[in-house]
Tab-separated table of C-alpha atoms in Angstrom:
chain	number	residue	atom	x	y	z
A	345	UNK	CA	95.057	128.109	106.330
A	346	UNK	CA	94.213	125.973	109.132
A	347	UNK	CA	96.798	122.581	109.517
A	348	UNK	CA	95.269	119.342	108.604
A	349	UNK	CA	96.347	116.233	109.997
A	350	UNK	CA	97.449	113.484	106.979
A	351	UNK	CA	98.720	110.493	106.402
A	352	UNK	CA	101.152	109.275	103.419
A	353	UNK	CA	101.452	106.746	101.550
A	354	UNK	CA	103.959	105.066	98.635
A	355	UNK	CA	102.509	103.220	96.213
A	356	UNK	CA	104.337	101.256	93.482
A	357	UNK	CA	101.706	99.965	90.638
A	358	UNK	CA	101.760	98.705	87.315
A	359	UNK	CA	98.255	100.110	86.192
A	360	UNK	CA	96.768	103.939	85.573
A	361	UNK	CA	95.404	104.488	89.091
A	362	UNK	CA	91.828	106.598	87.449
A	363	UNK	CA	91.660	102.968	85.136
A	364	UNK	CA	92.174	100.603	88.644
A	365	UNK	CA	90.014	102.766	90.780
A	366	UNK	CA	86.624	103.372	88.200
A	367	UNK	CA	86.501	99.514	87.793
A	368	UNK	CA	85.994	99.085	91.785
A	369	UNK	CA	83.384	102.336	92.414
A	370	UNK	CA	81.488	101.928	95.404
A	371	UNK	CA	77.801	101.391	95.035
A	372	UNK	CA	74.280	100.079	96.483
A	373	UNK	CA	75.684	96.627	95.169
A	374	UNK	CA	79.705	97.167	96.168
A	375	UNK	CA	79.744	97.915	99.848
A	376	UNK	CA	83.502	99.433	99.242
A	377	UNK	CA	84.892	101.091	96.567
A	378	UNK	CA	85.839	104.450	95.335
A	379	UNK	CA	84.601	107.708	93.945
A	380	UNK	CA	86.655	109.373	91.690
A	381	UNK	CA	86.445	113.462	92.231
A	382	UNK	CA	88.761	115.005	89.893
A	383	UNK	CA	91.464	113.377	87.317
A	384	UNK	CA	94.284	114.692	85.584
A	385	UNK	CA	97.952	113.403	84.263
A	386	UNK	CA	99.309	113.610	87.398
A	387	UNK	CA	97.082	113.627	90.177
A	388	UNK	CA	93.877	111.720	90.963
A	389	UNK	CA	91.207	112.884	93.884
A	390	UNK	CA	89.236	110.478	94.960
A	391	UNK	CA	87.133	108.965	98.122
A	392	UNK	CA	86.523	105.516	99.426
A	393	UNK	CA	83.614	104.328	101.310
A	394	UNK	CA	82.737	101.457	103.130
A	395	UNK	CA	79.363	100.342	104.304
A	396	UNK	CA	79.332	98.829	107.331
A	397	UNK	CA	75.597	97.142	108.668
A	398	UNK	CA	75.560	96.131	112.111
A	399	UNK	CA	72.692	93.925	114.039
A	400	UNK	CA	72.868	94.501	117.599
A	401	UNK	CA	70.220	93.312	120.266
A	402	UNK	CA	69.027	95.729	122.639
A	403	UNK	CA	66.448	94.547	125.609
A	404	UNK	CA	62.994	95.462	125.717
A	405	UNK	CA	61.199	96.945	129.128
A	406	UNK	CA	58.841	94.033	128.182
A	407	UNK	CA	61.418	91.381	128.528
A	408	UNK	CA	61.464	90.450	124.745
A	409	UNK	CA	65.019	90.851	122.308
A	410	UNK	CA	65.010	93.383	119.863
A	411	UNK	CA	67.217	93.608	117.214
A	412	UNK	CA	68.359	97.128	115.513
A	413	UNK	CA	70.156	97.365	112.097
A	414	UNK	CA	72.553	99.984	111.695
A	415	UNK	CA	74.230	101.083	108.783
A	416	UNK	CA	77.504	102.969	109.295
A	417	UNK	CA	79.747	104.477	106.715
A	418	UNK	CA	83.553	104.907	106.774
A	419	UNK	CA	84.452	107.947	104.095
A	420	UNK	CA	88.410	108.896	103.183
A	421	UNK	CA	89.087	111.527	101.271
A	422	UNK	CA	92.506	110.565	99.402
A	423	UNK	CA	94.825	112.354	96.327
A	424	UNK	CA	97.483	109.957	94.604
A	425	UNK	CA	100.266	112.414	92.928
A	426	UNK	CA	102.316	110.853	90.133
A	427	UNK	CA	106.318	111.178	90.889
A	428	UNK	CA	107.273	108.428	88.575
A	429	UNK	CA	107.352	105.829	86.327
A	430	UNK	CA	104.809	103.287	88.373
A	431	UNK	CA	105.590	105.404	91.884
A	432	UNK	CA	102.802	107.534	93.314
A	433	UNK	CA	102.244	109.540	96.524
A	434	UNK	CA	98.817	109.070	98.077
A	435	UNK	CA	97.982	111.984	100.597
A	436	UNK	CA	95.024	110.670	102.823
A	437	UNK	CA	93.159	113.781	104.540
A	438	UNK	CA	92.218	113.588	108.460
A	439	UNK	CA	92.668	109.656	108.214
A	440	UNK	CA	90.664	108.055	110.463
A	441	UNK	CA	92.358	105.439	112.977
A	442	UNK	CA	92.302	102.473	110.676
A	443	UNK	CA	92.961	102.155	106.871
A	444	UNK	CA	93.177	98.628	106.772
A	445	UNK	CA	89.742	98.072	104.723
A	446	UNK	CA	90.973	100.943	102.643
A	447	UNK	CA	94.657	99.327	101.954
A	448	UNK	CA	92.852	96.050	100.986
A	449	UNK	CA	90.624	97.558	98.776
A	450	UNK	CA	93.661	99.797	97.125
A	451	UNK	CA	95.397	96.446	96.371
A	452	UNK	CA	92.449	94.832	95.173
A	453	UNK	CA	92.104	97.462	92.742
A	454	UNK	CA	95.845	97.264	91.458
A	455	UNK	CA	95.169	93.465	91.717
A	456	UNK	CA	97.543	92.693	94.220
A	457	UNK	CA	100.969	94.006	91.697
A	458	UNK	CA	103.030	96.337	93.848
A	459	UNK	CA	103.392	97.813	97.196
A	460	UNK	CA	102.084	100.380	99.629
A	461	UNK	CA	103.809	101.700	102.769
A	462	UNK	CA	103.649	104.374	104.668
A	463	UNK	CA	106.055	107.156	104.164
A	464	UNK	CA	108.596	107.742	107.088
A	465	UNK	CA	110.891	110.787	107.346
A	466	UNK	CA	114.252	112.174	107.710
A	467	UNK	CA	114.006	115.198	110.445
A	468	UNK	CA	117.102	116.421	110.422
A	469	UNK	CA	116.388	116.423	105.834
A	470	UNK	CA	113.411	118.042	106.068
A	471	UNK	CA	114.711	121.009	109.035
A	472	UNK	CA	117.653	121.880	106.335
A	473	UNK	CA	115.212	122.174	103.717
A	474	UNK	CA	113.221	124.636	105.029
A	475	UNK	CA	116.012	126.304	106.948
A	476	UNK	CA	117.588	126.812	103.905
A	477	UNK	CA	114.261	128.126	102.296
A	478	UNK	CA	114.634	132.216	101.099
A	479	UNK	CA	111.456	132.620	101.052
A	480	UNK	CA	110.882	132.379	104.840
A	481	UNK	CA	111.515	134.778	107.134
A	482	UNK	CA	111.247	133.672	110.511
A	483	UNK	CA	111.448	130.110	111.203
A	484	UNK	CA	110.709	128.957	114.937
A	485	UNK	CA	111.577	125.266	116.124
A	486	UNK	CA	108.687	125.289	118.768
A	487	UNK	CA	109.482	121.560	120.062
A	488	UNK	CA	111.351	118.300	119.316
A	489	UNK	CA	111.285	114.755	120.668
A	490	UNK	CA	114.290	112.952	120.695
A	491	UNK	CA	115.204	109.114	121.927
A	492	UNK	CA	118.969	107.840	122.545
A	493	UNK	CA	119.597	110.730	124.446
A	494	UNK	CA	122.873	110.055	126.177
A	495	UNK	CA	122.853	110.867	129.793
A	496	UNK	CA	125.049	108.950	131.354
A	497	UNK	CA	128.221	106.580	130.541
A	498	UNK	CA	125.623	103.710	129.777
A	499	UNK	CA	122.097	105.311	130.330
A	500	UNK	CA	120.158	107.091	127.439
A	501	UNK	CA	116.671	108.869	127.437
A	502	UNK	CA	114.059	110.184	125.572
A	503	UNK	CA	113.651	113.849	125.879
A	504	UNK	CA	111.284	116.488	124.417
A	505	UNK	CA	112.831	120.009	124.619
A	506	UNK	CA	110.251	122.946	124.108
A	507	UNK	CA	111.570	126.522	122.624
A	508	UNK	CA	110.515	129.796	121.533
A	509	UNK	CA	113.374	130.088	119.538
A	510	UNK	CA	114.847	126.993	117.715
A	511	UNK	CA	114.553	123.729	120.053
A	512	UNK	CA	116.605	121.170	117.425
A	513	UNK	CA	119.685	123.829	118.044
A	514	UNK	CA	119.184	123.831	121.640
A	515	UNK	CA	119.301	120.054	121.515
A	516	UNK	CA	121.975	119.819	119.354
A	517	UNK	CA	123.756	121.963	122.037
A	518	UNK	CA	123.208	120.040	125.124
A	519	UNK	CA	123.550	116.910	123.597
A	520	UNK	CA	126.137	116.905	120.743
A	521	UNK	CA	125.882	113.279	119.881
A	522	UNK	CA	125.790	111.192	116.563
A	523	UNK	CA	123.172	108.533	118.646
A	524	UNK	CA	120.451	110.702	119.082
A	525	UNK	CA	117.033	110.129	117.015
A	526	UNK	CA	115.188	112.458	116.064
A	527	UNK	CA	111.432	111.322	116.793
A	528	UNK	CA	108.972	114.211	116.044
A	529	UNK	CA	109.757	118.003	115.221
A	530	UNK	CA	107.096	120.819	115.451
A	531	UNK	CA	107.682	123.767	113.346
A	532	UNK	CA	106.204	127.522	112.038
A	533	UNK	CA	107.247	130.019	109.700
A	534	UNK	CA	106.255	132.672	107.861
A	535	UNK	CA	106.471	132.151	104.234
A	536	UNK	CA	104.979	134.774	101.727
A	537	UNK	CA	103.381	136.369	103.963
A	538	UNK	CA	101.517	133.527	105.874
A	539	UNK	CA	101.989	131.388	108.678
A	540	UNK	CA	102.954	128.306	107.610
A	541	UNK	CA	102.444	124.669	110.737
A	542	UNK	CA	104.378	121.608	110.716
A	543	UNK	CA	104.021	119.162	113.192
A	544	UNK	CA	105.625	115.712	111.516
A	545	UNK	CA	107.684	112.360	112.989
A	546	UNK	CA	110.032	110.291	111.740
A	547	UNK	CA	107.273	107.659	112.160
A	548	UNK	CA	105.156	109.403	109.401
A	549	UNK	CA	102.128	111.063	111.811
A	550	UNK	CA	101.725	114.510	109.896
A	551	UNK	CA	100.420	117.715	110.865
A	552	UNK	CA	100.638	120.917	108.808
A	553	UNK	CA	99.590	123.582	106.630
A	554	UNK	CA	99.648	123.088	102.808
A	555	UNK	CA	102.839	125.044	102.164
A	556	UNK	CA	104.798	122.599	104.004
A	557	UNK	CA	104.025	120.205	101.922
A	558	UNK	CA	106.732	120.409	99.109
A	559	UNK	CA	109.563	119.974	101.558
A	560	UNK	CA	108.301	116.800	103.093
A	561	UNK	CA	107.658	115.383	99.494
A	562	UNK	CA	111.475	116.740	98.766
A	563	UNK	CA	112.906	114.525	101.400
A	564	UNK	CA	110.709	111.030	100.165
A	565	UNK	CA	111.858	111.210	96.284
């Protein structure tokens, strides 16, 4: 399968997120809401929209104002994954630059009790986990991106070191130092048979292929 770029988020609630999301579904007459798609126990998929209506005034060859309405429509595709007692996981696929409208809305629906933030990650947790995984058989560190690089007696850098091998080994080689950061790590393997993309930074930007999925959510809870 193809990678899809995603973006996490941790949500701590007090409500059944299927019961807080059906009482704000989008409509003619709600310009935001949700859609629920599928619901189970442990796992609701759902969309948000958002209607947006614009006015904007375009000039006439005969000198007059016209003004055009435009409606525009902002669609995210979401899945919230139950991995505790009032803690979920919401995976948002091929985000779009902003989810402020959607974050406001998500509160709005828990009524404000709780917290979202975006998940961040542990590199060097989540390399070990797959490393360590017997079901792969060739695992290939393409690239890495680290800051606090030392170079110097007081000068650091941020580096990116490219590999066809294992780049976070070649990094740890040069630069054997408890200071450096790990920014962003780009990974394949083959697992059962498939090629399996993970492009991920500590930041939280995600990348990847569905069976890399377990080991990022193995390194948040």
């Amino acid at each position: 399968m193809k990678p899809i770029k995603q973006l996490w988020l941790i949500l701590t609630h007090g409500k059944r997120v299927a019961d807080a999301l059906q009482k704000h579904t989008f409509s003619v007459d709600n310009p935001s809401g949700f859609e629920l798609i599928e619901v189970s126990p442990d796992k609701v998929h759902a969309k948000f929209f958002e209607r947006l209506e614009i006015f904007e005034e375009v000039d006439t060859p005969f000198g007059d104002v016209q003004k055009i309405h435009i409606v525009r429509y902002v669609v995210i595709e979401f899945t919230v994954i139950k991995v505790g007692e009032g803690l979920s996981l919401i995976k948002i696929l091929r985000p779009p630059a902003s989810i402020k409208s959607f974050s406001k809305k998500l509160m709005e629906a828990f009524e404000y009790e709780g917290a979202l933030k975006k998940a961040s990650f542990n590199l060097a947790e989540v390399y070990s986990l797959i490393q360590g995984e017997p079901a792969i058989d060739r695992l290939v560190v393409t690239k890495v991106t680290a800051s606090q690089v030392p170079v110097g007696d007081r000068a650091t850098a941020r580096i990116e070191v490219a590999s066809i091998t294992n780049a976070l080994l070649e990094l740890q080689k040069e630069y054997d130092s408890p200071s450096v950061k790990l920014e962003k790590i780009m990974i394949s393997a083959r697992m059962n048979f498939e090629l399996e993309i993970l492009e991920v930074s500590a930041a939280g930007s995600i990348y990847c292929t569905p069976g890399m999925e377990f080991y990022l959510e193995r390194t948040l809870f």
